[in-house]
Coordinates of C-alpha atoms in Angstrom, one line a residue:
M1 CA -94.4 0.6 58.4
Q2 CA -95.8 -1.5 61.4
F3 CA -96.8 2.0 63.1
C4 CA -98.5 2.9 60.2
R5 CA -100.4 -0.1 59.7
E6 CA -101.4 -0.4 63.4
N7 CA -102.8 3.3 63.1
G8 CA -104.5 3.2 59.9
I9 CA -101.9 5.3 57.9
N10 CA -101.6 4.3 54.3
T11 CA -97.9 3.1 53.8
S12 CA -97.8 3.8 49.8
A13 CA -95.5 6.7 50.0
G14 CA -91.7 7.4 50.1
K15 CA -89.6 7.6 53.2
I16 CA -90.0 11.4 53.6
E17 CA -93.6 11.5 53.0
L18 CA -94.2 8.6 55.4
T19 CA -92.2 10.5 58.0
N20 CA -94.3 13.7 57.6
K21 CA -97.6 11.5 57.8
I22 CA -96.3 9.8 61.0
C23 CA -95.2 13.3 62.6
H24 CA -98.5 14.7 61.7
F25 CA -100.7 11.9 63.1
I26 CA -98.7 12.1 66.5
V27 CA -99.2 15.7 66.8
S28 CA -102.8 15.9 65.6
D29 CA -104.1 12.4 66.0
E30 CA -105.4 13.0 62.2
I31 CA -104.5 10.7 59.3
I32 CA -103.4 12.8 56.0
S33 CA -103.5 11.3 52.7
N34 CA -101.1 11.4 49.7
S35 CA -101.6 11.2 46.1
N36 CA -101.1 7.7 46.2
D37 CA -104.1 7.3 48.5
K38 CA -106.8 7.9 45.9
K39 CA -106.4 7.2 42.4
T40 CA -107.9 9.6 40.0
A41 CA -109.8 8.1 37.2
T42 CA -108.2 8.5 33.9
L43 CA -110.2 9.7 30.8
S44 CA -108.1 8.0 28.1
N45 CA -108.4 4.4 26.9
F46 CA -105.2 4.6 24.7
D47 CA -103.2 1.5 25.2
W48 CA -99.6 2.4 25.3
N49 CA -98.6 -1.3 25.2
V50 CA -100.0 -2.1 21.6
E51 CA -101.1 1.2 19.8
N52 CA -99.1 2.3 16.7
L53 CA -97.0 5.2 17.8
D54 CA -95.8 8.2 15.5
D55 CA -94.6 11.7 16.0
S56 CA -98.3 13.1 16.2
T57 CA -99.4 10.6 18.9
I58 CA -100.8 12.8 21.8
I59 CA -99.4 11.9 25.4
T60 CA -102.5 11.0 27.1
D61 CA -103.5 11.3 30.9
N62 CA -102.9 7.5 31.2
Y63 CA -99.3 7.4 29.6
K64 CA -97.0 4.4 30.6
N65 CA -93.4 3.9 30.0
T66 CA -93.8 0.6 27.9
E67 CA -91.5 -1.5 25.6
N68 CA -93.7 -0.2 22.8
V69 CA -92.9 3.3 23.9
R70 CA -89.2 2.4 24.3
E71 CA -89.0 1.0 20.6
F72 CA -90.8 4.3 19.2
F73 CA -87.9 6.4 21.0
K74 CA -85.3 4.1 20.0
Q75 CA -86.3 4.4 16.2
A76 CA -86.7 8.3 16.7
I77 CA -83.7 8.9 18.6
G78 CA -81.4 5.9 18.2
D79 CA -80.4 2.8 20.0
H80 CA -78.7 5.1 22.8
F81 CA -82.3 6.3 24.1
K82 CA -82.8 5.4 27.6
F83 CA -85.6 6.5 30.1
N84 CA -84.4 8.9 32.7
V85 CA -86.2 10.6 35.6
A86 CA -86.1 14.0 34.1
F87 CA -87.9 12.8 30.8
M88 CA -90.1 10.5 32.6
D89 CA -91.4 13.4 34.9
W90 CA -91.7 15.5 31.8
M91 CA -93.8 13.0 29.8
K92 CA -96.1 12.4 33.0
A93 CA -96.6 16.3 33.3
N94 CA -97.2 17.3 29.7
H95 CA -100.5 15.5 28.6
G96 CA -101.9 17.0 25.4
K97 CA -98.2 17.4 23.8
T98 CA -97.0 15.2 21.2
L99 CA -94.4 12.4 20.9
R100 CA -92.4 14.6 18.4
E101 CA -92.4 17.2 21.2
A102 CA -91.2 14.5 23.6
V103 CA -88.2 13.5 21.3
D104 CA -87.3 17.2 21.3
K105 CA -87.4 17.3 25.0
W106 CA -85.3 14.0 25.4
I107 CA -82.6 15.5 23.1
E108 CA -82.6 18.7 25.0
I109 CA -82.2 16.9 28.2
A110 CA -79.4 14.8 26.6
D111 CA -77.6 18.0 25.7
L112 CA -77.9 19.3 29.2
K113 CA -76.1 16.3 30.5
K114 CA -73.1 16.7 28.2
D115 CA -72.3 20.1 30.0
K116 CA -69.9 19.2 32.7
N117 CA -71.1 22.0 34.9
Y118 CA -74.7 20.5 34.7
K119 CA -75.8 18.4 37.8
T120 CA -79.0 16.3 37.7
E121 CA -81.3 16.9 40.6
I122 CA -81.1 14.0 43.0
A123 CA -84.4 13.3 44.9
P124 CA -84.3 13.9 48.7
Q125 CA -84.8 10.2 49.5
F126 CA -81.4 9.3 47.9
E127 CA -79.2 10.5 50.5
Y128 CA -76.6 8.2 49.8
N129 CA -76.2 9.3 46.1
T130 CA -76.4 13.1 47.2
Y131 CA -73.6 12.6 49.9
F132 CA -71.3 10.8 47.5
R133 CA -71.5 13.5 44.9
D134 CA -71.0 16.3 47.5
F135 CA -68.0 14.5 49.1
L136 CA -66.3 13.8 45.9
T137 CA -67.1 17.3 44.5
D138 CA -65.7 18.9 47.7
N139 CA -62.6 16.5 47.9
P140 CA -61.5 15.6 44.3
N141 CA -58.1 14.2 45.5
L142 CA -59.9 11.6 47.8
S143 CA -61.3 8.3 46.4
T144 CA -64.7 6.6 46.4
K145 CA -63.6 4.3 49.3
D146 CA -63.0 7.5 51.3
A147 CA -66.4 8.7 50.3
M148 CA -67.8 5.3 51.3
K149 CA -66.0 5.2 54.7
S150 CA -67.0 8.8 55.5
W151 CA -70.7 7.8 54.4
R152 CA -70.7 4.8 56.8
M153 CA -69.8 6.8 59.7
K154 CA -72.3 9.6 59.0
R155 CA -75.0 7.2 58.4
D156 CA -74.5 5.4 61.8
K157 CA -74.4 8.8 63.8
R158 CA -77.6 10.7 64.9
G159 CA -78.5 13.9 62.8
D160 CA -78.9 14.7 59.1
R161 CA -76.9 12.6 56.6
K162 CA -75.8 15.7 54.3
Y163 CA -72.0 16.0 53.7
C164 CA -70.2 18.5 55.5
K165 CA -66.5 19.3 55.9
D166 CA -66.2 18.1 59.2
D167 CA -67.0 14.5 57.9
L168 CA -63.1 14.3 57.0
L169 CA -62.6 13.6 60.6
F170 CA -64.5 10.2 60.0
L171 CA -61.5 9.2 57.7
N172 CA -59.1 9.3 60.8
E173 CA -61.3 7.2 63.0

């Protein structure tokens, strides 16, 4: 972060995007921007905090996950409604669709999660979560304590932090 600030690189990005910006700067001496560097103007004045919401409400370009929205979905779906990454991404990518379509999408995502073979996508910056899931999937007979020990050893070594079978050697160290 300090390097970015000293060199005029915007720090409002995730770890991976910042790393890419720094590498590009070191190689080319050029500063690249990301989508967070310049906010695009929204066209809608719709206030997701206070507007009355119903099935026909259109998802606008300024959509926000608010308590008002949460209450709408709880009434439409039930008290078990929770925002999740896949659903929030869908909402932000589907301006012009209705909240009824959003309810249907949430139910579709919830049904997918019931399938024991379904795995949610873990974003690349969540190395720990990815490592843990891969470790326990590959070693169902081992415990979460084993996964934690292996992760700590892997994390402290140079190189990538993706699980591989050789990481089991860490358990004997």
